[in-house]
Amino acid sequence: MMQNWVTQAISRIEADFKRSSDTHLLKVELPAVKNISLYLKDESTHPTGSLKHRLARSLFLYGLCNGQINENTTIVESSSGSTAISEAYFAQLLGLPFVAVVPKNTSQEKIDEITFYNGQCHLVEAKDIYSEAARLALELKGHYMDQFTFAERATDWRGNNNIAESIFAQMSSEPFPTPSWIVVSAGTGGTSATIGRYIRYKCYPTQLCVADPEHSVFLDYYQTGDQTLVSDHGSMIEGIGRPRVEPSFIPSIVDKMTKVPDSASYATIHFMQKLLNRRCGGSTGTNLYAAFQLISDLNAQNQEGSVVSMICDGGERYLDTYYNNQWLKENGFDTAPYRKQLEKFYKTGLLETI
Ligand SMILES: *Cc1c(COP(=O)(O)O)cnc(C)c1O
């Protein structure tokens, strides 16, 4: 009986996948940059609006195939928002109750999206999301999805239409089909793990750059290998940058890490309205700013090639924060110098140091 339910659940997720289409790989026009092409994998077009749609699908399939999820299981997750939205979607698809343990400062837009899919939200202090999620799962005899531990292993890194395989397939007819760099940021570290492993497995010469926001310990961990690092301030870029070293972040497959100031990330998403005529989330700004730095360096050395980065989610979730000048000012962010720097980059193809 139980086996029957699991089989049906997997079929439902597969059917949902068949109804979905792949995300676009957008080409970004940078007129002053002659020999380097920039592409953005647009993960905002998934049904639940972010790259976490892929992760949620993988985590549900992983839990089902591990025998950890059955027809009576309450799903519990610790999340800064996007993962909870996507998991709430899949829990609803399977008719399972879902509880998200989220930090108190999570935007109302994200909380509304979780409740739209019948998910329940528990708001706690950012540092308590893990312990609270584990405690709740025990209490409810549920299953703690634990994205920060399982993201790196729930996704098939060799292919199976993962994000890396999709990027390389979509690049295949471009002038420089093998990117010099792929630039991402890390929340769980799952996306960078999948792309980094895939690059090695397929023996591509592509290098992987991970951009880290302020208050995150990932870059320090990358440099020192110290797993006990903690930060007492949460990340100001939703979805990325962690105050502790997450088990899913795999530093050994990363070729380069860069710190991107939060003001630069915000300036970049404002600049993107000019570049793409659309709004994106903060982590997309972090990715793109790091991509611009690499492009500027390649351009200065007269090199040719391609760089691929990612739109992680859309900007509609952040109208009250990153797109609100009052909010930026109140929180002490001065984007003006970076906006000027980016305008100049657009004209010259070179990103001057600030
Ligand atoms: C999770 C997330 C990321 C980072 O992806 P990971 O695979 O978890 O490292 C980037 N941007 C947003 C908006 C996210 O929610």
mmCIF file of C-alpha atoms and ligand atoms in Angstrom:
data_model
loop_
_atom_site.group_PDB
_atom_site.id
_atom_site.type_symbol
_atom_site.label_atom_id
_atom_site.label_comp_id
_atom_site.label_asym_id
_atom_site.label_seq_id
_atom_site.Cartn_x
_atom_site.Cartn_y
_atom_site.Cartn_z
ATOM 1 C CA MET A 1 0.000 0.000 0.000
ATOM 2 C CA MET A 2 2.739 2.415 1.088
ATOM 3 C CA GLN A 3 4.935 1.382 -1.868
ATOM 4 C CA ASN A 4 1.996 2.147 -4.126
ATOM 5 C CA TRP A 5 1.764 5.688 -2.763
ATOM 6 C CA VAL A 6 5.501 6.253 -3.226
ATOM 7 C CA THR A 7 5.292 5.040 -6.831
ATOM 8 C CA GLN A 8 2.410 7.389 -7.519
ATOM 9 C CA ALA A 9 4.241 10.286 -5.840
ATOM 10 C CA ILE A 10 7.305 9.783 -8.034
ATOM 11 C CA SER A 11 5.080 9.581 -11.131
ATOM 12 C CA ARG A 12 3.402 12.840 -10.155
ATOM 13 C CA ILE A 13 6.752 14.613 -9.879
ATOM 14 C CA GLU A 14 7.854 13.143 -13.222
ATOM 15 C CA ALA A 15 4.601 14.263 -14.861
ATOM 16 C CA ASP A 16 5.115 17.760 -13.435
ATOM 17 C CA PHE A 17 8.620 17.735 -14.935
ATOM 18 C CA LYS A 18 7.213 16.765 -18.337
ATOM 19 C CA ARG A 19 4.835 19.718 -18.231
ATOM 20 C CA SER A 20 7.777 22.046 -17.523
ATOM 21 C CA SER A 21 10.216 23.413 -20.082
ATOM 22 C CA ASP A 22 13.895 24.212 -19.762
ATOM 23 C CA THR A 23 14.960 27.692 -18.638
ATOM 24 C CA HIS A 24 16.336 30.177 -21.199
ATOM 25 C CA LEU A 25 19.988 31.015 -21.655
ATOM 26 C CA LEU A 26 19.879 34.749 -22.371
ATOM 27 C CA LYS A 27 22.632 36.548 -24.252
ATOM 28 C CA VAL A 28 23.515 39.907 -22.722
ATOM 29 C CA GLU A 29 24.670 42.682 -25.057
ATOM 30 C CA LEU A 30 27.753 44.558 -23.857
ATOM 31 C CA PRO A 31 28.615 46.787 -26.844
ATOM 32 C CA ALA A 32 32.015 47.874 -25.489
ATOM 33 C CA VAL A 33 33.145 44.279 -24.984
ATOM 34 C CA LYS A 34 34.059 42.961 -28.414
ATOM 35 C CA ASN A 35 35.372 39.424 -27.965
ATOM 36 C CA ILE A 36 33.738 38.118 -24.785
ATOM 37 C CA SER A 37 30.096 36.996 -24.809
ATOM 38 C CA LEU A 38 28.032 36.988 -21.628
ATOM 39 C CA TYR A 39 25.106 34.611 -21.082
ATOM 40 C CA LEU A 40 22.657 34.339 -18.204
ATOM 41 C CA LYS A 41 20.807 31.141 -17.345
ATOM 42 C CA ASP A 42 17.388 32.458 -16.377
ATOM 43 C CA GLU A 43 16.297 30.372 -13.404
ATOM 44 C CA SER A 44 13.542 32.827 -12.505
ATOM 45 C CA THR A 45 11.212 31.189 -15.039
ATOM 46 C CA HIS A 46 10.635 27.968 -13.090
ATOM 47 C CA PRO A 47 7.025 27.580 -11.855
ATOM 48 C CA THR A 48 8.093 28.658 -8.336
ATOM 49 C CA GLY A 49 10.312 31.485 -9.538
ATOM 50 C CA SER A 50 13.872 30.468 -8.621
ATOM 51 C CA LEU A 51 16.675 27.962 -9.077
ATOM 52 C CA LYS A 52 15.393 26.275 -5.894
ATOM 53 C CA HIS A 53 12.710 24.606 -8.014
ATOM 54 C CA ARG A 54 15.393 22.185 -9.241
ATOM 55 C CA LEU A 55 16.663 21.568 -5.707
ATOM 56 C CA ALA A 56 13.173 20.983 -4.274
ATOM 57 C CA ARG A 57 12.369 18.440 -7.004
ATOM 58 C CA SER A 58 15.655 16.631 -6.328
ATOM 59 C CA LEU A 59 15.180 16.633 -2.544
ATOM 60 C CA PHE A 60 11.651 15.215 -2.812
ATOM 61 C CA LEU A 61 12.767 12.458 -5.184
ATOM 62 C CA TYR A 62 15.750 11.727 -2.916
ATOM 63 C CA GLY A 63 13.526 11.505 0.176
ATOM 64 C CA LEU A 64 10.954 9.333 -1.618
ATOM 65 C CA CYS A 65 13.560 6.938 -3.033
ATOM 66 C CA ASN A 66 15.251 6.749 0.393
ATOM 67 C CA GLY A 67 11.949 5.677 1.957
ATOM 68 C CA GLN A 68 11.937 8.765 4.184
ATOM 69 C CA ILE A 69 8.763 10.308 2.748
ATOM 70 C CA ASN A 70 5.423 8.495 2.721
ATOM 71 C CA GLU A 71 1.782 9.501 2.541
ATOM 72 C CA ASN A 72 1.673 10.533 6.227
ATOM 73 C CA THR A 73 4.924 12.513 6.350
ATOM 74 C CA THR A 74 5.025 16.177 7.330
ATOM 75 C CA ILE A 75 7.857 17.874 5.427
ATOM 76 C CA VAL A 76 9.958 20.325 7.464
ATOM 77 C CA GLU A 77 12.665 22.626 6.125
ATOM 78 C CA SER A 78 14.976 25.384 7.356
ATOM 79 C CA SER A 79 15.101 28.026 4.644
ATOM 80 C CA SER A 80 15.674 31.695 3.981
ATOM 81 C CA GLY A 81 12.635 31.588 1.711
ATOM 82 C CA SER A 82 13.162 30.413 -1.860
ATOM 83 C CA THR A 83 13.632 26.731 -1.018
ATOM 84 C CA ALA A 84 10.556 26.779 1.193
ATOM 85 C CA ILE A 85 8.462 28.222 -1.659
ATOM 86 C CA SER A 86 9.583 25.476 -4.049
ATOM 87 C CA GLU A 87 9.218 22.694 -1.470
ATOM 88 C CA ALA A 88 5.751 23.948 -0.519
ATOM 89 C CA TYR A 89 4.840 23.601 -4.197
ATOM 90 C CA PHE A 90 5.994 19.958 -4.348
ATOM 91 C CA ALA A 91 4.454 19.111 -0.949
ATOM 92 C CA GLN A 92 1.132 20.417 -2.236
ATOM 93 C CA LEU A 93 1.568 18.406 -5.451
ATOM 94 C CA LEU A 94 1.872 15.263 -3.288
ATOM 95 C CA GLY A 95 -0.781 16.280 -0.748
ATOM 96 C CA LEU A 96 1.703 16.472 2.151
ATOM 97 C CA PRO A 97 1.736 19.042 4.973
ATOM 98 C CA PHE A 98 4.726 21.406 4.837
ATOM 99 C CA VAL A 99 6.305 23.531 7.569
ATOM 100 C CA ALA A 100 9.012 26.102 6.771
ATOM 101 C CA VAL A 101 11.291 27.352 9.541
ATOM 102 C CA VAL A 102 12.392 30.764 8.263
ATOM 103 C CA PRO A 103 14.395 33.703 9.698
ATOM 104 C CA LYS A 104 12.331 36.555 11.155
ATOM 105 C CA ASN A 105 13.538 39.033 8.501
ATOM 106 C CA THR A 106 12.223 36.970 5.549
ATOM 107 C CA SER A 107 10.288 39.219 3.190
ATOM 108 C CA GLN A 108 6.494 39.198 3.414
ATOM 109 C CA GLU A 109 6.363 38.424 -0.318
ATOM 110 C CA LYS A 110 8.190 35.135 0.264
ATOM 111 C CA ILE A 111 6.016 34.225 3.260
ATOM 112 C CA ASP A 112 2.922 34.898 1.132
ATOM 113 C CA GLU A 113 4.245 32.604 -1.584
ATOM 114 C CA ILE A 114 4.857 29.780 0.912
ATOM 115 C CA THR A 115 1.338 30.105 2.301
ATOM 116 C CA PHE A 116 -0.064 30.295 -1.243
ATOM 117 C CA TYR A 117 1.072 26.664 -1.651
ATOM 118 C CA ASN A 118 -0.507 25.801 1.738
ATOM 119 C CA GLY A 119 2.844 25.823 3.527
ATOM 120 C CA GLN A 120 3.044 26.920 7.153
ATOM 121 C CA CYS A 121 5.744 29.354 8.313
ATOM 122 C CA HIS A 122 7.564 29.320 11.641
ATOM 123 C CA LEU A 123 9.526 32.541 12.104
ATOM 124 C CA VAL A 124 12.575 32.252 14.361
ATOM 125 C CA GLU A 125 15.951 33.944 14.923
ATOM 126 C CA ALA A 126 18.212 33.265 11.911
ATOM 127 C CA LYS A 127 20.695 31.270 14.010
ATOM 128 C CA ASP A 128 17.956 28.918 15.275
ATOM 129 C CA ILE A 129 16.514 27.749 11.947
ATOM 130 C CA TYR A 130 18.447 24.446 11.885
ATOM 131 C CA SER A 131 17.804 23.341 15.460
ATOM 132 C CA GLU A 132 14.157 24.416 15.302
ATOM 133 C CA ALA A 133 13.601 22.513 12.047
ATOM 134 C CA ALA A 134 15.182 19.353 13.500
ATOM 135 C CA ARG A 135 13.143 19.692 16.692
ATOM 136 C CA LEU A 136 9.874 20.236 14.803
ATOM 137 C CA ALA A 137 10.491 17.276 12.513
ATOM 138 C CA LEU A 138 11.008 15.015 15.564
ATOM 139 C CA GLU A 139 7.939 16.384 17.310
ATOM 140 C CA LEU A 140 5.710 15.966 14.232
ATOM 141 C CA LYS A 141 7.303 12.613 13.267
ATOM 142 C CA GLY A 142 8.051 14.331 9.987
ATOM 143 C CA HIS A 143 11.010 14.507 7.626
ATOM 144 C CA TYR A 144 13.571 17.317 7.862
ATOM 145 C CA MET A 145 14.665 17.900 4.258
ATOM 146 C CA ASP A 146 17.872 19.671 5.420
ATOM 147 C CA GLN A 147 18.836 21.370 2.160
ATOM 148 C CA PHE A 148 22.141 22.616 3.573
ATOM 149 C CA THR A 149 23.316 19.027 4.082
ATOM 150 C CA PHE A 150 21.729 17.208 1.140
ATOM 151 C CA ALA A 151 21.706 19.738 -1.739
ATOM 152 C CA GLU A 152 25.081 18.552 -3.050
ATOM 153 C CA ARG A 153 24.075 14.871 -3.197
ATOM 154 C CA ALA A 154 20.361 14.984 -4.117
ATOM 155 C CA THR A 155 21.132 16.295 -7.613
ATOM 156 C CA ASP A 156 22.592 13.958 -10.259
ATOM 157 C CA TRP A 157 25.922 15.625 -11.010
ATOM 158 C CA ARG A 158 26.756 13.489 -14.073
ATOM 159 C CA GLY A 159 23.802 14.808 -16.070
ATOM 160 C CA ASN A 160 20.108 13.846 -16.129
ATOM 161 C CA ASN A 161 19.317 17.334 -17.387
ATOM 162 C CA ASN A 162 20.877 19.061 -14.396
ATOM 163 C CA ILE A 163 21.651 22.775 -14.692
ATOM 164 C CA ALA A 164 25.221 22.177 -15.923
ATOM 165 C CA GLU A 165 24.231 19.783 -18.693
ATOM 166 C CA SER A 166 21.549 22.223 -19.779
ATOM 167 C CA ILE A 167 24.004 25.165 -19.911
ATOM 168 C CA PHE A 168 26.544 23.275 -22.042
ATOM 169 C CA ALA A 169 23.817 21.984 -24.406
ATOM 170 C CA GLN A 170 22.369 25.490 -24.842
ATOM 171 C CA MET A 171 25.848 26.919 -25.516
ATOM 172 C CA SER A 172 26.659 24.382 -28.237
ATOM 173 C CA SER A 173 25.891 26.628 -31.251
ATOM 174 C CA GLU A 174 27.544 29.771 -29.854
ATOM 175 C CA PRO A 175 30.832 31.200 -31.229
ATOM 176 C CA PHE A 176 32.609 30.133 -28.000
ATOM 177 C CA PRO A 177 30.548 27.114 -26.886
ATOM 178 C CA THR A 178 32.801 26.179 -23.962
ATOM 179 C CA PRO A 179 32.678 29.005 -21.415
ATOM 180 C CA SER A 180 35.950 30.312 -19.991
ATOM 181 C CA TRP A 181 34.124 30.889 -16.716
ATOM 182 C CA ILE A 182 30.842 29.958 -15.099
ATOM 183 C CA VAL A 183 29.990 32.347 -12.260
ATOM 184 C CA VAL A 184 27.538 31.446 -9.487
ATOM 185 C CA SER A 185 26.991 32.275 -5.833
ATOM 186 C CA ALA A 186 26.395 29.895 -2.946
ATOM 187 C CA GLY A 187 23.567 29.415 -0.468
ATOM 188 C CA THR A 188 23.546 25.678 0.044
ATOM 189 C CA GLY A 189 26.453 25.320 -2.378
ATOM 190 C CA GLY A 190 24.418 22.769 -4.344
ATOM 191 C CA THR A 191 24.503 24.664 -7.646
ATOM 192 C CA SER A 192 28.264 25.201 -7.535
ATOM 193 C CA ALA A 193 28.798 21.533 -6.574
ATOM 194 C CA THR A 194 26.701 20.300 -9.506
ATOM 195 C CA ILE A 195 28.396 22.587 -12.031
ATOM 196 C CA GLY A 196 31.920 22.038 -10.678
ATOM 197 C CA ARG A 197 31.648 18.245 -10.712
ATOM 198 C CA TYR A 198 30.060 18.228 -14.158
ATOM 199 C CA ILE A 199 32.891 20.365 -15.590
ATOM 200 C CA ARG A 200 35.463 17.855 -14.303
ATOM 201 C CA TYR A 201 33.463 14.796 -15.307
ATOM 202 C CA LYS A 202 33.166 16.086 -18.900
ATOM 203 C CA CYS A 203 36.801 17.264 -18.910
ATOM 204 C CA TYR A 204 35.914 20.830 -19.904
ATOM 205 C CA PRO A 205 38.570 23.544 -19.447
ATOM 206 C CA THR A 206 35.878 25.843 -17.990
ATOM 207 C CA GLN A 207 36.675 27.439 -14.631
ATOM 208 C CA LEU A 208 34.138 27.923 -11.841
ATOM 209 C CA CYS A 209 33.972 31.219 -9.921
ATOM 210 C CA VAL A 210 31.838 31.564 -6.775
ATOM 211 C CA ALA A 211 30.906 35.084 -5.669
ATOM 212 C CA ASP A 212 30.349 35.578 -1.949
ATOM 213 C CA PRO A 213 28.452 38.453 -0.283
ATOM 214 C CA GLU A 214 29.456 40.292 2.908
ATOM 215 C CA HIS A 215 28.917 38.514 6.258
ATOM 216 C CA SER A 216 29.333 35.075 4.678
ATOM 217 C CA VAL A 217 31.981 32.612 5.861
ATOM 218 C CA PHE A 218 32.271 30.683 2.569
ATOM 219 C CA LEU A 219 35.194 32.703 1.187
ATOM 220 C CA ASP A 220 37.171 32.550 4.459
ATOM 221 C CA TYR A 221 36.498 28.820 4.600
ATOM 222 C CA TYR A 222 37.694 28.498 0.992
ATOM 223 C CA GLN A 223 40.962 30.207 1.933
ATOM 224 C CA THR A 224 41.580 28.627 5.344
ATOM 225 C CA GLY A 225 39.726 25.293 5.350
ATOM 226 C CA ASP A 226 38.429 26.136 8.837
ATOM 227 C CA GLN A 227 35.039 24.424 9.194
ATOM 228 C CA THR A 228 34.271 26.064 12.532
ATOM 229 C CA LEU A 229 34.001 29.604 11.105
ATOM 230 C CA VAL A 230 30.850 31.521 12.081
ATOM 231 C CA SER A 231 29.556 35.028 11.429
ATOM 232 C CA ASP A 232 27.338 36.897 13.881
ATOM 233 C CA HIS A 233 25.571 38.858 11.142
ATOM 234 C CA GLY A 234 23.240 37.228 8.612
ATOM 235 C CA SER A 235 23.701 37.835 4.884
ATOM 236 C CA MET A 236 21.946 40.870 3.424
ATOM 237 C CA ILE A 237 21.575 39.131 0.053
ATOM 238 C CA GLU A 238 18.669 36.708 0.365
ATOM 239 C CA GLY A 239 19.457 33.170 -0.744
ATOM 240 C CA ILE A 240 23.257 33.369 -0.593
ATOM 241 C CA GLY A 241 26.064 33.805 1.917
ATOM 242 C CA ARG A 242 25.914 31.770 5.113
ATOM 243 C CA PRO A 243 26.913 32.540 8.717
ATOM 244 C CA ARG A 244 28.350 29.016 9.109
ATOM 245 C CA VAL A 245 30.128 26.528 6.836
ATOM 246 C CA GLU A 246 27.394 24.457 5.194
ATOM 247 C CA PRO A 247 28.085 20.766 4.523
ATOM 248 C CA SER A 248 26.839 21.094 0.917
ATOM 249 C CA PHE A 249 29.448 23.702 -0.005
ATOM 250 C CA ILE A 250 32.344 21.861 -1.685
ATOM 251 C CA PRO A 251 35.386 24.188 -1.910
ATOM 252 C CA SER A 252 37.607 21.743 -3.829
ATOM 253 C CA ILE A 253 35.651 22.143 -7.092
ATOM 254 C CA VAL A 254 35.802 25.957 -7.036
ATOM 255 C CA ASP A 255 38.603 27.615 -9.054
ATOM 256 C CA LYS A 256 38.166 31.137 -7.716
ATOM 257 C CA MET A 257 36.110 32.961 -5.097
ATOM 258 C CA THR A 258 35.487 36.701 -4.929
ATOM 259 C CA LYS A 259 33.916 38.907 -2.278
ATOM 260 C CA VAL A 260 31.266 41.226 -3.706
ATOM 261 C CA PRO A 261 30.237 44.215 -1.539
ATOM 262 C CA ASP A 262 26.467 44.241 -0.920
ATOM 263 C CA SER A 263 26.214 47.800 -2.326
ATOM 264 C CA ALA A 264 27.802 46.519 -5.555
ATOM 265 C CA SER A 265 25.226 43.698 -5.771
ATOM 266 C CA TYR A 266 22.369 46.179 -5.338
ATOM 267 C CA ALA A 267 23.886 48.630 -7.822
ATOM 268 C CA THR A 268 24.206 45.788 -10.334
ATOM 269 C CA ILE A 269 20.520 44.802 -10.197
ATOM 270 C CA HIS A 270 19.575 48.449 -10.744
ATOM 271 C CA PHE A 271 22.021 48.584 -13.665
ATOM 272 C CA MET A 272 20.452 45.366 -15.028
ATOM 273 C CA GLN A 273 17.187 47.177 -15.632
ATOM 274 C CA LYS A 274 19.081 49.071 -18.325
ATOM 275 C CA LEU A 275 20.908 45.975 -19.532
ATOM 276 C CA LEU A 276 17.997 43.516 -19.683
ATOM 277 C CA ASN A 277 14.969 45.726 -19.080
ATOM 278 C CA ARG A 278 13.934 43.655 -16.091
ATOM 279 C CA ARG A 279 14.324 43.228 -12.356
ATOM 280 C CA CYS A 280 16.257 40.431 -10.669
ATOM 281 C CA GLY A 281 16.987 39.360 -7.087
ATOM 282 C CA GLY A 282 20.053 40.444 -5.116
ATOM 283 C CA SER A 283 22.080 37.273 -5.682
ATOM 284 C CA THR A 284 21.856 37.820 -9.434
ATOM 285 C CA GLY A 285 23.575 41.161 -8.811
ATOM 286 C CA THR A 286 26.311 39.403 -6.843
ATOM 287 C CA ASN A 287 26.839 36.897 -9.677
ATOM 288 C CA LEU A 288 26.846 39.507 -12.381
ATOM 289 C CA TYR A 289 29.196 41.904 -10.629
ATOM 290 C CA ALA A 290 31.731 39.074 -10.292
ATOM 291 C CA ALA A 291 31.146 38.157 -13.960
ATOM 292 C CA PHE A 292 31.813 41.775 -14.992
ATOM 293 C CA GLN A 293 35.121 41.689 -13.088
ATOM 294 C CA LEU A 294 36.188 38.559 -14.986
ATOM 295 C CA ILE A 295 35.013 39.984 -18.326
ATOM 296 C CA SER A 296 36.869 43.231 -17.657
ATOM 297 C CA ASP A 297 40.082 41.283 -16.900
ATOM 298 C CA LEU A 298 39.734 39.109 -20.035
ATOM 299 C CA ASN A 299 38.932 42.184 -22.101
ATOM 300 C CA ALA A 300 41.976 44.062 -20.761
ATOM 301 C CA GLN A 301 44.139 41.099 -21.815
ATOM 302 C CA ASN A 302 42.543 41.096 -25.291
ATOM 303 C CA GLN A 303 41.236 37.571 -24.806
ATOM 304 C CA GLU A 304 38.179 36.068 -26.456
ATOM 305 C CA GLY A 305 35.631 33.606 -25.150
ATOM 306 C CA SER A 306 32.386 33.355 -23.220
ATOM 307 C CA VAL A 307 31.245 33.757 -19.627
ATOM 308 C CA VAL A 308 28.054 32.211 -18.243
ATOM 309 C CA SER A 309 26.259 33.296 -15.085
ATOM 310 C CA MET A 310 22.785 33.036 -13.664
ATOM 311 C CA ILE A 311 19.564 34.864 -12.869
ATOM 312 C CA CYS A 312 18.634 33.111 -9.612
ATOM 313 C CA ASP A 313 15.231 34.701 -9.053
ATOM 314 C CA GLY A 314 13.181 37.693 -10.188
ATOM 315 C CA GLY A 315 13.108 41.138 -8.576
ATOM 316 C CA GLU A 316 9.402 41.245 -7.712
ATOM 317 C CA ARG A 317 10.171 39.663 -4.329
ATOM 318 C CA TYR A 318 12.400 42.609 -3.388
ATOM 319 C CA LEU A 319 10.463 45.742 -4.378
ATOM 320 C CA ASP A 320 10.264 46.857 -0.717
ATOM 321 C CA THR A 321 13.960 46.271 -0.092
ATOM 322 C CA TYR A 322 16.673 46.217 -2.790
ATOM 323 C CA TYR A 323 14.548 48.262 -5.208
ATOM 324 C CA ASN A 324 13.537 50.761 -2.563
ATOM 325 C CA ASN A 325 16.025 53.652 -2.311
ATOM 326 C CA GLN A 326 14.729 54.526 1.145
ATOM 327 C CA TRP A 327 15.455 50.978 2.367
ATOM 328 C CA LEU A 328 18.956 51.093 0.880
ATOM 329 C CA LYS A 329 19.668 54.403 2.600
ATOM 330 C CA GLU A 330 18.238 53.338 5.963
ATOM 331 C CA ASN A 331 20.385 50.239 5.921
ATOM 332 C CA GLY A 332 23.529 52.210 5.115
ATOM 333 C CA PHE A 333 24.081 51.101 1.524
ATOM 334 C CA ASP A 334 25.583 53.611 -0.885
ATOM 335 C CA THR A 335 25.168 52.277 -4.401
ATOM 336 C CA ALA A 336 26.164 55.521 -6.175
ATOM 337 C CA PRO A 337 29.904 54.775 -6.638
ATOM 338 C CA TYR A 338 29.112 51.316 -8.037
ATOM 339 C CA ARG A 339 26.388 52.641 -10.336
ATOM 340 C CA LYS A 340 28.934 55.067 -11.773
ATOM 341 C CA GLN A 341 31.511 52.300 -12.069
ATOM 342 C CA LEU A 342 29.012 50.089 -13.930
ATOM 343 C CA GLU A 343 27.953 52.868 -16.307
ATOM 344 C CA LYS A 344 31.611 53.368 -17.156
ATOM 345 C CA PHE A 345 32.074 49.615 -17.635
ATOM 346 C CA TYR A 346 29.177 49.666 -20.096
ATOM 347 C CA LYS A 347 30.891 52.415 -22.111
ATOM 348 C CA THR A 348 34.480 51.128 -21.960
ATOM 349 C CA GLY A 349 34.320 47.383 -21.224
ATOM 350 C CA LEU A 350 36.629 47.932 -18.276
ATOM 351 C CA LEU A 351 35.601 47.826 -14.616
ATOM 352 C CA GLU A 352 37.787 50.258 -12.724
ATOM 353 C CA THR A 353 38.663 49.425 -9.137
ATOM 354 C CA ILE A 354 36.856 51.413 -6.447
HETATM 355 C C1 LIG B 1 19.658 29.295 -3.025
HETATM 356 C C2 LIG B 1 19.852 30.500 -3.791
HETATM 357 C C3 LIG B 1 21.079 30.751 -4.431
HETATM 358 C C4 LIG B 1 22.282 29.825 -4.334
HETATM 359 O O1 LIG B 1 22.058 28.493 -4.769
HETATM 360 P P1 LIG B 1 22.646 27.234 -4.031
HETATM 361 O O2 LIG B 1 22.544 26.137 -5.008
HETATM 362 O O3 LIG B 1 21.780 26.965 -2.817
HETATM 363 O O4 LIG B 1 24.029 27.506 -3.592
HETATM 364 C C5 LIG B 1 21.189 31.932 -5.156
HETATM 365 N N1 LIG B 1 20.163 32.800 -5.248
HETATM 366 C C6 LIG B 1 18.970 32.581 -4.645
HETATM 367 C C7 LIG B 1 17.875 33.594 -4.791
HETATM 368 C C8 LIG B 1 18.765 31.423 -3.907
HETATM 369 O O5 LIG B 1 17.594 31.211 -3.328
#
